[in-house]
Structures are given as C-alpha cells and as structure tokens.
Short mmCIF file of C-alpha atoms in Angstrom, two decimals:
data_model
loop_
_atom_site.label_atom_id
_atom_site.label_comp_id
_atom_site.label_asym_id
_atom_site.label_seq_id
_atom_site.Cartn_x
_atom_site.Cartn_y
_atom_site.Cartn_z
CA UNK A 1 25.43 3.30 -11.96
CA UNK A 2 22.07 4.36 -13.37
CA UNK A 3 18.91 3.81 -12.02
CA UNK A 4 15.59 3.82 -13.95
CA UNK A 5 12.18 5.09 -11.77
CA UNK A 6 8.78 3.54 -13.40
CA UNK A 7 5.13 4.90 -12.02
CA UNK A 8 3.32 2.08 -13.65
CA UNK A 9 -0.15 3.06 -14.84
CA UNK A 10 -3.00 1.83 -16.51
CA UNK A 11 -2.42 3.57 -19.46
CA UNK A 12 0.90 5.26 -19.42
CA UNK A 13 3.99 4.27 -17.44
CA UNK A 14 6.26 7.38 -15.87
CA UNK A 15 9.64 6.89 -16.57
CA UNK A 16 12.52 8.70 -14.83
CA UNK A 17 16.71 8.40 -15.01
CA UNK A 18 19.23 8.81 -11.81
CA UNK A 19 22.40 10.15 -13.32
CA UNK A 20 25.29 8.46 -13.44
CA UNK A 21 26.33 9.32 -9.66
CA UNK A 22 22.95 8.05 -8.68
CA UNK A 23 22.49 11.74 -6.72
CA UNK A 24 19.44 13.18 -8.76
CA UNK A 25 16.83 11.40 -10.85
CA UNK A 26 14.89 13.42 -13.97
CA UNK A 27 12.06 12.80 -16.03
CA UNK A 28 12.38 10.49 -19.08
CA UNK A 29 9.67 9.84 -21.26
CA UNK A 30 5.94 8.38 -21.01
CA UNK A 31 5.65 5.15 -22.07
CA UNK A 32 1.58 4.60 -24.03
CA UNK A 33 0.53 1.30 -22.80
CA UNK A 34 -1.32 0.43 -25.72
CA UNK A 35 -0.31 -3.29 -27.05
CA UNK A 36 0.56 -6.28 -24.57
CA UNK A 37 4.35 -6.42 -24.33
CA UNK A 38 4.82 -3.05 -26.43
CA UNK A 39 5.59 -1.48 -22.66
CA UNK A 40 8.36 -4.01 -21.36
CA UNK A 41 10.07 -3.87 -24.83
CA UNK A 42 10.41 -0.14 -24.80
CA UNK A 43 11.22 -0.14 -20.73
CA UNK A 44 14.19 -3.22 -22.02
CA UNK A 45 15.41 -0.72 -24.66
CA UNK A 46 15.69 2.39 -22.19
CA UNK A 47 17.98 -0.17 -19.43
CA UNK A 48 19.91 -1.16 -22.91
CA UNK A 49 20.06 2.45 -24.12
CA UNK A 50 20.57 4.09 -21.07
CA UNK A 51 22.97 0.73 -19.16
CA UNK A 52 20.63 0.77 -15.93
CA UNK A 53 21.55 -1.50 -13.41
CA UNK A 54 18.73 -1.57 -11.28
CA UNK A 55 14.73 -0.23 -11.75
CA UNK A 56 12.62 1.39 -8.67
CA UNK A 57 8.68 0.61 -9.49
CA UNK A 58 6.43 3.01 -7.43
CA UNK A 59 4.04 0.81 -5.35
CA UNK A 60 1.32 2.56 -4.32
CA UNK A 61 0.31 1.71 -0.82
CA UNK A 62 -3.24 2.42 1.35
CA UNK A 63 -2.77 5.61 3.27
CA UNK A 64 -3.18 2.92 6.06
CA UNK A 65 0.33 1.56 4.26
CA UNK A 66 -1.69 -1.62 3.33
CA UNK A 67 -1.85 -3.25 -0.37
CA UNK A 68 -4.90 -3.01 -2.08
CA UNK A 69 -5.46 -3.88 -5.78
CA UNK A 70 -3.16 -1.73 -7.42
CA UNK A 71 -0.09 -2.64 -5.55
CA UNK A 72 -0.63 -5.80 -6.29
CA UNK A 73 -0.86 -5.08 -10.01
CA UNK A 74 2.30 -3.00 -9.91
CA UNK A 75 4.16 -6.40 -7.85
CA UNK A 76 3.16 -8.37 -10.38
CA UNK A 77 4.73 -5.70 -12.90
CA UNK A 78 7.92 -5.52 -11.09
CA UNK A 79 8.38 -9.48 -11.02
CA UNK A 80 7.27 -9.51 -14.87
CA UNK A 81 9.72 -7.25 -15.45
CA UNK A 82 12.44 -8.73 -13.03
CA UNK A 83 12.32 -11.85 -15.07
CA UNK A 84 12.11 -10.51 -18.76
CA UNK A 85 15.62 -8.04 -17.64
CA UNK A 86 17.10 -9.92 -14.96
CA UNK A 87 17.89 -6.61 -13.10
CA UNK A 88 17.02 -6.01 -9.42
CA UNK A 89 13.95 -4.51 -9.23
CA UNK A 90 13.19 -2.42 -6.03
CA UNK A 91 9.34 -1.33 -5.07
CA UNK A 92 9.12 2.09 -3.63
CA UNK A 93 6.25 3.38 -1.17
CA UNK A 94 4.81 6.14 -3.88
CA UNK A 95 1.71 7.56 -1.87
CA UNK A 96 0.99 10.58 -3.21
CA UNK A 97 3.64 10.90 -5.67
CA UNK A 98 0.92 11.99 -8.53
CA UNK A 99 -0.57 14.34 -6.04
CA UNK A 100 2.88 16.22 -5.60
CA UNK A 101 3.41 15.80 -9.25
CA UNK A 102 -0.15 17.49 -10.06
CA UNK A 103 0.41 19.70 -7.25
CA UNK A 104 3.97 20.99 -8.77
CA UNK A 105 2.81 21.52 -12.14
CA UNK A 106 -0.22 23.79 -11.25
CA UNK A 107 2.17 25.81 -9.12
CA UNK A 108 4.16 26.20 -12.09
CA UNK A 109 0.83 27.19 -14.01
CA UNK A 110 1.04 24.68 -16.53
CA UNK A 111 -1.80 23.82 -18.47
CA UNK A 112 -4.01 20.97 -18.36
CA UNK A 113 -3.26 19.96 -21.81
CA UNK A 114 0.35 19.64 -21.22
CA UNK A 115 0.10 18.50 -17.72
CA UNK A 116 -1.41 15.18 -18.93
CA UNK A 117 1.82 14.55 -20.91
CA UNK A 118 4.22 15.04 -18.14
CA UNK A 119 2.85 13.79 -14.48
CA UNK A 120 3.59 10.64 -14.90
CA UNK A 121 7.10 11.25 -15.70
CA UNK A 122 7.48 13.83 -12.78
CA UNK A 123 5.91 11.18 -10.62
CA UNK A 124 8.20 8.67 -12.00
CA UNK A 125 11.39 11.22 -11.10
CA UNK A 126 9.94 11.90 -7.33
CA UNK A 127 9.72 7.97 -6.89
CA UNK A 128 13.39 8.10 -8.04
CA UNK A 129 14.19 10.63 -6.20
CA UNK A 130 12.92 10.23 -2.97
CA UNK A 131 14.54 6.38 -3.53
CA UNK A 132 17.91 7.85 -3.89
CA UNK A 133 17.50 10.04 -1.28
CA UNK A 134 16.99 7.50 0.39
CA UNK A 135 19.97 5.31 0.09
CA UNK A 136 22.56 8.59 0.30
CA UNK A 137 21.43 8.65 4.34
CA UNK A 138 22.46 4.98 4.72
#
C-alpha cells in the first residue's frame, strides 16, 4: 500500500512516496503552485499513477503545538483534497521539517541554487517518514 507525503506551500507543494511495504518514504517531485486547481490535478494524477491509498499532509503546528494561520490553510487543503480523491487523508505534526530539510542539505554542501528545488520534497519525505515510523511502533 503506498502512501503519498505533501508539505503544502505557498508556492510549491513537497511531494514524497512510501514504497510499496510502507517502510521508507522518498522524495517525489515539486509540485509549482501556479494556476488554481493545476496543484490537485497533478497531486490526483501522482495517487492514479503511483495507486496511493492514503495521503499524509504536513500540518505545521506553533512550537506551543497550537494552530495558527497556516495550519489552518493546510486543513483546509487536506479536506479539499479529501473530497476531490476520496482517499483518507491524515495531517502530520511537521514542526521543523523544512528546518531539518535545510539543515540536511547544507550538511551535504549543496548549493543554494539547487537547494531551492529540492527542500520541499525532502520535507515532504521526513513528514512521510517520520508518519510511517510512526505507525511500524503501533
């Protein structure tokens, strides 16, 4: 059963895959939020493409674990989406997941450039990851 991991942004959305085991999650592709819609199309194609049975959204919480402004952007996301692909749709605590993401890639000295174009898709994968890490304990 595959798993798809979104860090919903702004401007670009973070995607990430589990594989088929649902054991390890890996970075997908960066979605360019650029026309109304063009995002949930592309997101529909990658459950079709990929036959995901269920989507973790990253909800970024207050440090305090509260929901400010952005969470509730990224909710209202998740139950967009949960209607348009009738899949369950889980929100994952994501604090600091860009952080870590940043974090990783300057310890791998990558440049800024190309770090742009890949941490929100390593976000996306540590939201995944930490998600199916999760469940494996249970």
């Amino acid at each position: 059963m595959k798993i798809l991991g979104l860090d919903y942004g702004d401007r670009r959305i973070g995607v990430s895959i589990s594989d088929d085991l649902g054991w390890t999650a890996q970075g997908l592709e960066v979605i360019e939020r650029r026309k109304e819609g063009q995002d949930l199309l592309r997101i529909a194609e990658l459950v079709k493409q990929y036959e995901v049975e269920e989507i973790v959204v990253g909800l970024p919480k207050n440090m305090n674990g509260t929901i400010g402004p952005r969470g509730e952007l990224c909710q209202a996301f998740a139950s967009e989406l949960s209607e348009k692909l009738q899949l369950p749709i889980h929100l994952w605590d994501e604090r600091l997941s860009t952080v870590a993401a940043e974090r990783t890639l300057l310890e791998a000295d990558v440049s800024r450039k190309k770090r742009k174009g890949v941490v929100d898709k390593l976000a996306a994968a540590l939201i995944l990851q930490n998600y199916l890490d999760s469940k494996s304990k249970k």
